[in-house]
Amino acid sequence: MGYEATGTAAGAVADTPEEWRVTATVTPFRGAKTSVRTDDVVMPDGSVARRDYQVHPGSVAVLALDADDRVVVLRQYRHPVRQKLWEIPAGLLDVPGENPLHAAQRELYEEAHVKAEDWRVLTDVYTTPGGCDEAVRIFLARDLSTAEGERYEVSEEEADMELARVPLADLVRGVLAGELHNNCLVVGVLSAVAARAGEGFDALRPASAPWPARPFEA
């Protein structure tokens, strides 16, 4: 049985800003990059509910697609899930207000030693909005070439990182088979396939498109 949304015009399904009243807030934990916040939030019926969530600076990720329809991916150990995951290059927005394109270009260079001439916004997502305010902008990067200069020196988990180029079609199969789980890889791969099957990559938003979740300077 299907359900029909009410109060929304056809073709106008979109997330909208809204902020419920907070009567109290504390930050019981502060880490190097993220923290945990507890808010007392007034519900529509007037009751107050406590909500704990991670405060995150935001991230960027890059679906780098080469001329042979292969995606630049890396395999990295992720301790919270106790797995080595295949991922696309990604990283934190380390500086408040940082231009996400500049951050994405940096991550592609540091993690894959690759540069790209054509950049588009593939999609914007909240990774886990029920428990974290992390916002991620995923870029599509094309016209790839090897970056100039020395390779970036890696450490910690990245010292064990593997790098590969995998056909986009193989990644789609892995996602649908439940063999690939990284959020940015899954969203990026399926969005790229949908974009190409629709109006094409050239119809994607420009790399400088506004990002209300993480406003930035051009």
XYZ file of N, CA, C and O in Angstrom:
872
model
N 0.847 -1.192 0.000
C 0.000 0.000 0.000
C 0.883 1.242 0.000
O 1.814 1.357 0.793
N 0.635 2.178 -0.874
C 1.453 3.384 -0.953
C 0.874 4.496 -0.103
O -0.281 4.466 0.318
N 1.712 5.484 0.163
C 1.297 6.637 0.942
C 1.589 7.897 0.145
O 2.649 8.029 -0.469
N 0.658 8.833 0.181
C 0.819 10.081 -0.558
C 1.124 11.207 0.412
O 0.410 11.407 1.404
N 2.213 11.910 0.153
C 2.575 13.035 1.011
C 1.547 14.144 0.876
O 0.996 14.382 -0.198
N 1.268 14.824 1.980
C 0.313 15.924 1.955
C 1.052 17.230 2.168
O 2.074 17.298 2.843
N 0.533 18.307 1.593
C 1.117 19.615 1.795
C 2.379 19.860 0.995
O 3.069 20.843 1.232
N 2.713 18.991 0.058
C 3.922 19.147 -0.743
C 3.559 19.056 -2.207
O 2.956 18.079 -2.648
N 3.928 20.064 -2.967
C 3.628 20.063 -4.395
C 4.448 19.005 -5.105
O 5.549 18.656 -4.685
N 3.887 18.473 -6.178
C 4.585 17.460 -6.954
C 5.911 18.015 -7.441
O 5.997 19.128 -7.944
N 6.971 17.226 -7.274
C 8.292 17.631 -7.718
C 8.991 18.585 -6.777
O 10.079 19.071 -7.078
N 8.397 18.868 -5.608
C 8.976 19.838 -4.676
C 9.401 19.186 -3.371
O 9.396 19.816 -2.325
N 9.755 17.909 -3.406
C 10.208 17.217 -2.205
C 11.628 17.666 -1.894
O 12.555 17.403 -2.664
N 11.815 18.360 -0.801
C 13.130 18.878 -0.441
C 13.211 19.065 1.066
O 12.213 19.391 1.720
N 14.390 18.844 1.620
C 14.618 19.103 3.038
C 14.563 20.601 3.288
O 14.943 21.409 2.432
N 14.098 20.988 4.468
C 13.953 22.412 4.794
C 14.554 22.703 6.165
O 14.500 21.873 7.074
N 15.101 23.897 6.344
C 15.658 24.271 7.652
C 14.557 24.370 8.707
O 13.453 24.833 8.425
N 14.878 23.947 9.912
C 13.962 24.085 11.050
C 14.769 23.874 12.314
O 15.700 23.065 12.331
N 14.437 24.599 13.346
C 15.191 24.466 14.594
C 14.238 24.530 15.773
O 13.626 25.570 16.041
N 14.100 23.406 16.483
C 13.251 23.368 17.664
C 13.991 23.981 18.855
O 15.222 23.958 18.932
N 13.215 24.507 19.794
C 13.793 25.241 20.923
C 14.588 24.305 21.837
O 14.157 23.187 22.153
N 15.751 24.779 22.226
C 16.619 24.050 23.148
C 16.639 24.793 24.476
O 16.932 25.994 24.524
N 16.293 24.093 25.559
C 16.223 24.738 26.875
C 17.524 24.627 27.656
O 17.753 25.396 28.592
N 18.368 23.681 27.294
C 19.659 23.523 27.978
C 20.597 22.742 27.076
O 20.153 21.892 26.284
N 21.885 23.011 27.186
C 22.865 22.266 26.394
C 24.173 22.162 27.161
O 24.590 23.118 27.827
N 24.798 20.996 27.088
C 26.107 20.778 27.707
C 26.968 19.985 26.727
O 26.459 19.322 25.820
N 28.291 20.061 26.912
C 29.222 19.308 26.070
C 30.070 18.434 26.992
O 31.121 18.873 27.490
N 29.632 17.186 27.251
C 30.335 16.331 28.205
C 31.664 15.779 27.706
O 32.470 15.296 28.494
N 31.905 15.854 26.384
C 33.164 15.330 25.848
C 33.642 16.208 24.703
O 32.874 16.583 23.827
N 34.940 16.508 24.711
C 35.576 17.228 23.616
C 36.802 16.442 23.170
O 37.689 16.162 23.988
N 36.829 16.097 21.881
C 37.971 15.396 21.325
C 38.815 16.308 20.465
O 38.596 17.527 20.411
N 39.789 15.713 19.754
C 40.685 16.506 18.926
C 39.952 17.169 17.765
O 40.250 18.307 17.403
N 38.998 16.470 17.174
C 38.283 16.989 16.008
C 36.778 17.093 16.224
O 36.105 17.890 15.584
N 36.225 16.253 17.075
C 34.780 16.238 17.293
C 34.485 16.315 18.787
O 35.379 16.188 19.626
N 33.209 16.517 19.099
C 32.777 16.536 20.490
C 31.398 15.899 20.585
O 30.768 15.594 19.572
N 30.926 15.709 21.799
C 29.582 15.185 22.043
C 28.793 16.252 22.788
O 29.271 16.817 23.781
N 27.593 16.526 22.289
C 26.742 17.549 22.896
C 25.438 16.921 23.348
O 24.910 16.001 22.697
N 24.902 17.413 24.450
C 23.603 16.980 24.950
C 22.682 18.187 25.000
O 22.974 19.181 25.672
N 21.571 18.128 24.257
C 20.579 19.203 24.220
C 19.267 18.722 24.816
O 18.842 17.576 24.577
N 18.609 19.587 25.563
C 17.228 19.357 25.979
C 16.333 20.084 24.983
O 16.341 21.322 24.920
N 15.570 19.305 24.207
C 14.822 19.843 23.069
C 13.322 19.782 23.348
O 12.796 18.744 23.768
N 12.636 20.887 23.083
C 11.190 20.947 23.277
C 10.506 20.267 22.090
O 10.696 20.651 20.935
N 9.701 19.254 22.382
C 8.981 18.493 21.367
C 7.673 19.211 20.974
O 7.222 20.127 21.671
N 7.050 18.805 19.862
C 5.803 19.461 19.433
C 4.681 19.425 20.469
O 3.826 20.321 20.500
N 4.662 18.391 21.338
C 3.605 18.313 22.347
C 3.946 19.071 23.619
O 3.196 19.033 24.607
N 5.090 19.782 23.608
C 5.488 20.573 24.760
C 6.421 19.864 25.720
O 6.985 20.497 26.619
N 6.577 18.556 25.578
C 7.498 17.827 26.436
C 8.940 18.141 26.041
O 9.208 18.676 24.964
N 9.868 17.808 26.916
C 11.287 18.040 26.667
C 12.005 16.696 26.615
O 11.877 15.871 27.525
N 12.769 16.476 25.543
C 13.513 15.234 25.365
C 14.998 15.547 25.274
O 15.401 16.558 24.691
N 15.806 14.673 25.845
C 17.256 14.864 25.815
C 17.824 14.155 24.596
O 17.530 12.985 24.335
N 18.664 14.866 23.834
C 19.269 14.312 22.619
C 20.786 14.460 22.687
O 21.315 15.555 22.833
N 21.489 13.330 22.596
C 22.944 13.310 22.553
C 23.389 13.137 21.108
O 22.851 12.289 20.384
N 24.385 13.913 20.688
C 24.858 13.768 19.316
C 26.305 14.254 19.200
O 26.795 15.042 20.009
N 26.968 13.742 18.165
C 28.343 14.132 17.892
C 28.361 15.418 17.075
O 27.635 15.550 16.096
N 29.190 16.357 17.481
C 29.381 17.597 16.741
C 30.609 17.423 15.850
O 31.697 17.090 16.338
N 30.418 17.628 14.557
C 31.438 17.276 13.563
C 31.727 18.476 12.660
O 30.805 19.206 12.274
N 32.983 18.704 12.280
C 33.291 19.876 11.447
C 32.824 19.763 10.004
O 32.761 20.766 9.289
N 32.487 18.551 9.559
C 32.095 18.342 8.170
C 33.233 17.705 7.385
O 34.393 17.708 7.806
N 32.894 17.145 6.239
C 33.864 16.406 5.438
C 33.616 16.629 3.957
O 32.553 17.098 3.545
N 34.611 16.242 3.187
C 34.481 16.190 1.731
C 34.935 14.819 1.264
O 35.721 14.142 1.944
N 34.426 14.388 0.118
C 34.838 13.123 -0.483
C 34.889 13.315 -1.993
O 34.232 14.215 -2.538
N 35.665 12.455 -2.667
C 35.895 12.619 -4.095
C 35.676 11.306 -4.832
O 36.372 10.316 -4.563
N 34.705 11.301 -5.740
C 34.531 10.187 -6.674
C 35.352 10.551 -7.916
O 34.895 11.304 -8.779
N 36.590 10.079 -7.961
C 37.508 10.403 -9.056
C 37.397 9.333 -10.132
O 37.730 8.169 -9.901
N 36.918 9.721 -11.296
C 36.616 8.789 -12.382
C 37.573 9.036 -13.541
O 37.634 10.146 -14.084
N 38.322 7.988 -13.935
C 39.297 8.190 -15.005
C 38.701 7.905 -16.379
O 37.515 7.564 -16.512
N 39.527 8.028 -17.414
C 39.055 7.896 -18.792
C 38.629 6.472 -19.128
O 37.910 6.257 -20.118
N 39.033 5.515 -18.314
C 38.641 4.116 -18.529
C 37.468 3.709 -17.655
O 37.219 2.514 -17.459
N 36.752 4.688 -17.112
C 35.569 4.460 -16.266
C 35.929 3.695 -14.988
O 35.144 2.907 -14.488
N 37.114 3.966 -14.483
C 37.547 3.388 -13.217
C 37.556 4.461 -12.142
O 37.831 5.632 -12.418
N 37.268 4.044 -10.919
C 37.212 4.951 -9.781
C 38.449 4.757 -8.905
O 38.857 3.627 -8.627
N 39.034 5.863 -8.473
C 40.159 5.808 -7.545
C 39.617 5.454 -6.160
O 38.791 6.185 -5.602
N 40.057 4.321 -5.612
C 39.597 3.881 -4.302
C 40.796 3.496 -3.446
O 41.880 3.199 -3.955
N 40.576 3.490 -2.156
C 41.625 3.070 -1.226
C 41.011 2.189 -0.155
O 39.817 2.281 0.141
N 41.845 1.325 0.407
C 41.393 0.376 1.426
C 42.087 0.725 2.729
O 43.313 0.781 2.786
N 41.271 0.971 3.759
C 41.818 1.487 5.007
C 41.130 0.846 6.207
O 39.927 0.581 6.187
N 41.892 0.617 7.276
C 41.335 0.055 8.505
C 40.514 1.109 9.230
O 40.972 2.236 9.436
N 39.302 0.725 9.624
C 38.427 1.612 10.387
C 38.111 0.947 11.716
O 37.338 -0.012 11.779
N 38.710 1.454 12.781
C 38.635 0.768 14.066
C 37.222 0.640 14.636
O 36.874 -0.414 15.177
N 36.364 1.670 14.572
C 35.039 1.512 15.178
C 34.245 0.327 14.636
O 33.462 -0.280 15.375
N 34.413 -0.024 13.346
C 33.660 -1.141 12.773
C 34.515 -2.390 12.627
O 34.041 -3.427 12.153
N 35.799 -2.303 13.015
C 36.709 -3.455 12.977
C 36.763 -4.087 11.592
O 36.701 -5.294 11.429
N 36.902 -3.239 10.579
C 37.009 -3.742 9.207
C 37.967 -2.872 8.405
O 38.188 -1.707 8.731
N 38.515 -3.481 7.354
C 39.189 -2.702 6.329
C 38.163 -2.410 5.250
O 37.582 -3.331 4.673
N 37.927 -1.138 4.989
C 36.883 -0.735 4.061
C 37.488 -0.124 2.798
O 38.464 0.636 2.860
N 36.882 -0.444 1.665
C 37.202 0.256 0.422
C 36.445 1.575 0.442
O 35.238 1.612 0.701
N 37.156 2.667 0.179
C 36.584 4.004 0.276
C 37.035 4.854 -0.904
O 37.954 4.482 -1.632
N 36.393 5.997 -1.068
C 36.903 7.005 -1.988
C 37.674 8.032 -1.154
O 37.432 8.148 0.048
N 38.614 8.769 -1.745
C 39.361 9.758 -0.976
C 38.422 10.729 -0.260
O 37.448 11.214 -0.841
N 38.729 11.001 0.996
C 37.855 11.854 1.802
C 38.651 12.417 2.962
O 39.702 11.887 3.339
N 38.130 13.484 3.550
C 38.790 14.067 4.707
C 37.962 15.151 5.354
O 36.930 15.576 4.823
N 38.425 15.590 6.513
C 37.703 16.594 7.287
C 37.893 17.995 6.723
O 38.902 18.293 6.078
N 36.915 18.845 7.000
C 37.065 20.277 6.786
C 37.768 20.816 8.033
O 37.126 21.126 9.043
N 39.074 20.899 7.966
C 39.860 21.211 9.161
C 39.724 22.651 9.620
O 39.925 22.964 10.793
N 39.417 23.551 8.692
C 39.352 24.979 9.016
C 37.916 25.464 8.845
O 37.314 25.267 7.786
N 37.314 26.082 9.858
C 35.944 26.600 9.712
C 35.838 27.551 8.516
O 36.672 28.439 8.336
N 34.831 27.342 7.678
C 34.635 28.177 6.506
C 35.517 27.810 5.332
O 35.497 28.504 4.308
N 36.276 26.720 5.447
C 37.168 26.311 4.361
C 36.372 25.986 3.105
O 35.303 25.373 3.171
N 36.886 26.397 1.951
C 36.243 26.079 0.682
C 36.298 24.562 0.475
O 37.385 23.979 0.450
N 35.147 23.898 0.340
C 35.157 22.436 0.240
C 35.881 21.914 -0.999
O 36.459 20.827 -0.956
N 35.878 22.677 -2.089
C 36.606 22.240 -3.281
C 38.099 22.177 -2.999
O 38.775 21.213 -3.376
N 38.621 23.186 -2.330
C 40.044 23.186 -1.995
C 40.382 21.997 -1.091
O 41.425 21.353 -1.255
N 39.490 21.708 -0.139
C 39.716 20.561 0.746
C 39.686 19.247 -0.038
O 40.497 18.352 0.205
N 38.774 19.131 -0.985
C 38.668 17.907 -1.788
C 39.902 17.728 -2.667
O 40.422 16.609 -2.812
N 40.371 18.814 -3.246
C 41.584 18.731 -4.070
C 42.777 18.301 -3.224
O 43.612 17.505 -3.673
N 42.852 18.812 -2.009
C 43.922 18.420 -1.102
C 43.856 16.938 -0.759
O 44.865 16.228 -0.772
N 42.656 16.440 -0.466
C 42.523 15.038 -0.098
C 42.865 14.109 -1.263
O 43.491 13.067 -1.070
N 42.458 14.480 -2.472
C 42.769 13.654 -3.635
C 44.283 13.594 -3.844
O 44.840 12.537 -4.183
N 44.949 14.717 -3.622
C 46.408 14.752 -3.748
C 47.068 13.923 -2.648
O 47.939 13.087 -2.911
N 46.665 14.146 -1.397
C 47.333 13.494 -0.272
C 47.105 11.992 -0.257
O 48.023 11.221 0.053
N 45.896 11.551 -0.579
C 45.585 10.135 -0.454
C 45.868 9.336 -1.718
O 46.119 8.131 -1.638
N 45.822 9.974 -2.887
C 45.997 9.229 -4.137
C 47.080 9.794 -5.041
O 47.400 9.191 -6.067
N 47.630 10.956 -4.695
C 48.630 11.642 -5.530
C 48.088 11.848 -6.947
O 48.737 11.581 -7.949
N 46.856 12.316 -7.005
C 46.149 12.532 -8.267
C 45.583 13.944 -8.272
O 45.194 14.477 -7.225
N 45.535 14.560 -9.447
C 44.853 15.831 -9.619
C 43.805 15.667 -10.707
O 43.854 14.712 -11.505
N 42.837 16.583 -10.751
C 41.747 16.510 -11.719
C 41.486 17.901 -12.277
O 41.619 18.907 -11.574
N 41.099 17.954 -13.537
C 40.815 19.226 -14.196
C 39.335 19.593 -14.153
O 38.982 20.759 -14.201
N 38.463 18.593 -14.062
C 37.019 18.837 -14.098
C 36.395 18.427 -12.769
O 36.475 17.262 -12.376
N 35.777 19.382 -12.095
C 35.164 19.130 -10.784
C 33.692 19.537 -10.811
O 33.338 20.596 -11.331
N 32.848 18.686 -10.254
C 31.406 18.959 -10.108
C 30.970 18.497 -8.719
O 31.585 17.622 -8.118
N 29.883 19.079 -8.228
C 29.276 18.566 -7.002
C 28.395 17.390 -7.382
O 27.453 17.536 -8.175
N 28.701 16.232 -6.832
C 27.902 15.043 -7.111
C 26.671 15.008 -6.207
O 25.542 14.866 -6.671
N 26.880 15.166 -4.900
C 25.745 15.204 -3.970
C 26.212 15.678 -2.604
O 27.405 15.667 -2.301
N 25.279 16.115 -1.786
C 25.539 16.511 -0.400
C 24.703 15.618 0.515
O 23.513 15.400 0.248
N 25.312 15.134 1.597
C 24.583 14.232 2.488
C 24.900 14.537 3.950
O 25.951 15.093 4.276
N 23.964 14.183 4.822
C 24.219 14.053 6.254
C 24.421 12.559 6.503
O 23.535 11.752 6.202
N 25.571 12.186 7.056
C 25.882 10.754 7.156
C 24.981 10.026 8.149
O 24.474 8.939 7.842
N 24.795 10.571 9.331
C 23.966 9.926 10.358
C 23.209 11.006 11.130
O 23.541 11.302 12.285
N 22.186 11.615 10.537
C 21.536 12.780 11.147
C 20.815 12.503 12.453
O 20.468 13.448 13.167
N 20.595 11.222 12.778
C 19.966 10.919 14.056
C 20.928 11.009 15.222
O 20.499 11.077 16.384
N 22.248 11.001 14.943
C 23.197 11.006 16.046
C 24.445 11.821 15.814
O 25.341 11.832 16.659
N 24.526 12.516 14.683
C 25.729 13.289 14.361
C 25.345 14.377 13.369
O 24.503 14.157 12.499
N 25.978 15.549 13.488
C 25.644 16.640 12.565
C 26.614 16.700 11.376
O 26.660 17.711 10.673
N 27.375 15.622 11.140
C 28.331 15.628 10.031
C 27.626 15.825 8.694
O 26.664 15.135 8.368
N 28.115 16.788 7.923
C 27.661 17.010 6.558
C 28.832 16.705 5.626
O 29.969 17.082 5.917
N 28.561 16.008 4.523
C 29.603 15.644 3.573
C 29.209 16.124 2.181
O 28.076 15.908 1.732
N 30.126 16.798 1.530
C 29.952 17.131 0.107
C 30.798 16.154 -0.705
O 32.008 16.054 -0.494
N 30.144 15.431 -1.624
C 30.841 14.470 -2.475
C 30.993 15.084 -3.867
O 30.006 15.454 -4.505
N 32.222 15.190 -4.302
C 32.531 15.753 -5.616
C 32.746 14.647 -6.642
O 33.199 13.546 -6.310
N 32.449 14.961 -7.892
C 32.864 14.135 -9.022
C 34.069 14.824 -9.643
O 34.002 16.009 -9.995
N 35.179 14.100 -9.763
C 36.392 14.636 -10.364
C 36.746 13.812 -11.600
O 36.772 12.587 -11.537
N 36.992 14.508 -12.719
C 37.340 13.824 -13.971
C 38.556 14.487 -14.612
O 39.048 15.490 -14.128
N 38.996 13.908 -15.714
C 40.211 14.359 -16.399
C 41.386 14.282 -15.431
O 42.007 15.288 -15.082
N 41.685 13.047 -15.008
C 42.675 12.812 -13.973
C 44.086 12.724 -14.544
O 44.298 12.314 -15.684
N 45.049 13.079 -13.708
C 46.463 12.891 -14.049
C 47.244 12.788 -12.742
O 46.736 13.123 -11.663
N 48.478 12.325 -12.846
C 49.323 12.209 -11.667
C 49.725 13.596 -11.175
O 50.098 14.460 -11.963
N 49.660 13.802 -9.874
C 50.028 15.091 -9.294
C 51.539 15.288 -9.350
O 52.304 14.323 -9.328
N 51.947 16.552 -9.422
C 53.366 16.855 -9.423
C 53.926 16.769 -8.002
O 53.196 16.807 -7.024
N 55.252 16.681 -7.937
C 55.924 16.728 -6.644
C 55.969 15.390 -5.933
O 55.563 14.353 -6.467
N 56.471 15.432 -4.697
C 56.619 14.225 -3.896
C 55.266 13.752 -3.368
O 54.352 14.544 -3.161
N 55.170 12.462 -3.150
C 53.950 11.911 -2.560
C 53.840 12.369 -1.111
O 54.832 12.527 -0.406
N 52.621 12.578 -0.667
C 52.360 12.997 0.710
C 52.741 11.872 1.665
O 52.424 10.701 1.432
N 53.433 12.216 2.749
C 53.863 11.200 3.715
C 52.698 10.845 4.640
O 52.123 11.725 5.296
N 52.360 9.559 4.695
C 51.218 9.113 5.485
C 51.685 8.519 6.802
O 52.847 8.142 6.967
N 50.739 8.400 7.751
C 51.052 7.838 9.065
C 49.796 7.197 9.646
O 48.709 7.262 9.074
N 49.959 6.546 10.793
C 48.869 5.886 11.514
C 48.123 4.918 10.584
O 48.764 4.138 9.866
N 46.763 4.953 10.566
C 46.030 3.990 9.731
C 46.382 4.116 8.255
O 46.375 3.125 7.516
N 46.682 5.346 7.827
C 46.949 5.570 6.407
C 48.252 4.922 5.947
O 48.458 4.716 4.744
N 49.147 4.588 6.893
C 50.408 3.941 6.524
C 50.171 2.551 5.944
O 51.013 2.018 5.219
N 49.031 1.967 6.265
C 48.689 0.622 5.787
C 47.705 0.669 4.615
O 47.156 -0.343 4.197
N 47.468 1.855 4.069
C 46.435 2.052 3.058
C 46.837 1.443 1.713
O 47.983 1.553 1.288
N 45.867 0.803 1.046
C 46.051 0.279 -0.304
C 45.317 1.183 -1.283
O 44.252 1.706 -0.969
N 45.878 1.341 -2.469
C 45.299 2.204 -3.484
C 45.031 1.399 -4.738
O 45.827 0.538 -5.117
N 43.880 1.659 -5.387
C 43.534 0.918 -6.604
C 42.606 1.767 -7.466
O 42.080 2.797 -7.027
N 42.449 1.322 -8.713
C 41.431 1.886 -9.599
C 40.526 0.742 -10.020
O 40.987 -0.250 -10.600
N 39.253 0.886 -9.707
C 38.283 -0.198 -9.898
C 37.179 0.283 -10.834
O 36.666 1.401 -10.669
N 36.788 -0.540 -11.822
C 35.693 -0.138 -12.715
C 34.438 0.255 -11.934
O 34.072 -0.417 -10.961
N 33.808 1.328 -12.368
C 32.598 1.799 -11.705
C 31.552 0.695 -11.624
O 30.891 0.524 -10.598
N 31.395 -0.072 -12.689
C 30.392 -1.145 -12.707
C 30.676 -2.193 -11.633
O 29.743 -2.739 -11.026
N 31.946 -2.478 -11.361
C 32.296 -3.453 -10.326
C 31.940 -2.933 -8.942
O 31.509 -3.696 -8.055
N 32.122 -1.642 -8.736
C 31.746 -1.056 -7.452
C 30.241 -1.083 -7.244
O 29.765 -1.352 -6.136
N 29.479 -0.813 -8.303
C 28.023 -0.906 -8.201
C 27.608 -2.310 -7.778
O 26.776 -2.487 -6.884
N 28.197 -3.310 -8.417
C 27.867 -4.696 -8.060
C 28.222 -4.975 -6.604
O 27.458 -5.626 -5.877
N 29.372 -4.487 -6.153
C 29.777 -4.714 -4.772
C 28.862 -4.039 -3.770
O 28.558 -4.593 -2.713
N 28.405 -2.842 -4.105
C 27.466 -2.135 -3.232
C 26.169 -2.910 -3.101
O 25.666 -3.155 -1.989
N 25.601 -3.323 -4.224
C 24.302 -4.000 -4.199
C 24.387 -5.410 -3.625
O 23.387 -5.954 -3.148
N 25.583 -5.984 -3.651
C 25.778 -7.319 -3.079
C 26.064 -7.264 -1.580
O 26.204 -8.302 -0.933
N 26.151 -6.062 -1.029
C 26.432 -5.922 0.392
C 27.882 -6.169 0.744
O 28.205 -6.482 1.892
N 28.776 -5.992 -0.222
C 30.200 -6.241 -0.002
C 30.986 -4.952 0.242
O 32.132 -5.012 0.697
N 30.405 -3.820 -0.059
C 31.041 -2.518 0.134
C 30.125 -1.670 0.998
O 28.933 -1.552 0.700
N 30.672 -1.044 2.051
C 29.815 -0.441 3.069
C 30.110 1.020 3.383
O 29.328 1.656 4.091
N 31.226 1.545 2.921
C 31.560 2.925 3.249
C 30.511 3.876 2.690
O 30.171 3.821 1.513
N 30.018 4.754 3.551
C 28.912 5.638 3.190
C 29.214 6.470 1.953
O 28.408 6.536 1.012
N 30.361 7.136 1.940
C 30.677 8.027 0.821
C 30.878 7.253 -0.472
O 30.495 7.727 -1.552
N 31.483 6.071 -0.382
C 31.639 5.256 -1.592
C 30.276 4.833 -2.129
O 30.007 4.966 -3.333
N 29.419 4.325 -1.263
C 28.101 3.857 -1.696
C 27.303 4.997 -2.327
O 26.773 4.876 -3.443
N 27.213 6.124 -1.627
C 26.438 7.251 -2.137
C 27.068 7.806 -3.413
O 26.374 8.110 -4.392
N 28.390 7.922 -3.429
C 29.065 8.472 -4.592
C 28.907 7.610 -5.829
O 28.596 8.115 -6.919
N 29.102 6.318 -5.669
C 28.997 5.395 -6.801
C 27.586 5.384 -7.379
O 27.390 5.510 -8.603
N 26.586 5.233 -6.519
C 25.214 5.157 -7.016
C 24.747 6.506 -7.573
O 23.996 6.552 -8.556
N 25.208 7.604 -6.990
C 24.861 8.922 -7.521
C 25.484 9.146 -8.891
O 24.854 9.729 -9.784
N 26.724 8.684 -9.075
C 27.379 8.845 -10.374
C 26.636 8.079 -11.460
O 26.424 8.590 -12.570
N 26.226 6.863 -11.149
C 25.484 6.063 -12.125
C 24.145 6.724 -12.450
O 23.739 6.811 -13.614
N 23.461 7.230 -11.420
C 22.175 7.892 -11.641
C 22.346 9.171 -12.453
O 21.537 9.464 -13.344
N 23.395 9.937 -12.152
C 23.619 11.189 -12.880
C 23.900 10.926 -14.351
O 23.368 11.612 -15.234
N 24.720 9.930 -14.623
C 25.057 9.634 -16.016
C 23.849 9.104 -16.780
O 23.661 9.417 -17.961
N 23.016 8.324 -16.110
C 21.819 7.784 -16.761
C 20.736 8.840 -16.941
O 19.832 8.671 -17.763
N 20.838 9.926 -16.186
C 19.852 10.994 -16.289
C 20.279 12.057 -17.284
O 20.423 11.784 -18.471
N 20.542 13.257 -16.787
C 20.894 14.372 -17.665
C 22.386 14.443 -17.988
O 22.814 15.311 -18.742
N 23.183 13.542 -17.401
C 24.609 13.527 -17.687
C 25.417 14.320 -16.685
O 24.880 15.158 -15.942
N 26.715 14.062 -16.648
C 27.587 14.709 -15.675
C 27.644 16.225 -15.840
O 27.804 16.954 -14.862
N 27.531 16.703 -17.067
C 27.634 18.146 -17.283
C 26.461 18.911 -16.681
O 26.528 20.136 -16.547
N 25.392 18.204 -16.334
C 24.242 18.861 -15.717
C 24.364 18.950 -14.194
O 23.516 19.573 -13.539
N 25.407 18.353 -13.627
C 25.611 18.430 -12.185
C 25.924 19.867 -11.766
O 26.362 20.686 -12.575
N 25.732 20.149 -10.496
C 26.035 21.482 -9.985
C 27.527 21.793 -10.116
O 28.364 20.894 -10.027
N 27.870 23.064 -10.305
C 29.290 23.428 -10.369
C 29.969 23.192 -9.032
O 29.319 23.140 -7.981
N 31.289 23.062 -9.063
C 32.050 22.773 -7.849
C 31.930 23.878 -6.812
O 32.151 23.656 -5.620
N 31.551 25.081 -7.247
C 31.416 26.218 -6.340
C 29.997 26.415 -5.824
O 29.699 27.438 -5.206
N 29.108 25.447 -6.065
C 27.706 25.591 -5.654
C 27.592 25.828 -4.148
O 28.363 25.271 -3.359
N 26.641 26.675 -3.717
C 26.465 26.932 -2.285
C 26.201 25.645 -1.508
O 25.628 24.692 -2.049
N 26.605 25.653 -0.244
C 26.415 24.488 0.631
C 25.921 24.992 1.976
O 26.723 25.279 2.865
N 24.618 25.148 2.140
C 24.087 25.734 3.381
C 24.511 24.991 4.642
O 24.640 25.620 5.703
N 24.744 23.694 4.561
C 25.143 22.933 5.750
C 26.513 23.337 6.263
O 26.781 23.242 7.461
N 27.389 23.789 5.351
C 28.728 24.248 5.729
C 29.085 25.450 4.857
O 29.818 25.305 3.862
N 28.571 26.631 5.175
C 28.851 27.821 4.353
C 30.356 28.071 4.238
O 31.118 27.800 5.176
N 30.775 28.574 3.096
C 32.210 28.770 2.857
C 32.427 30.020 2.020
O 31.514 30.529 1.377
N 33.660 30.478 2.040
C 34.055 31.616 1.217
C 34.609 31.110 -0.106
O 35.280 30.080 -0.145
N 34.331 31.799 -1.186
C 34.792 31.368 -2.513
C 36.306 31.437 -2.596
O 36.945 32.235 -1.927
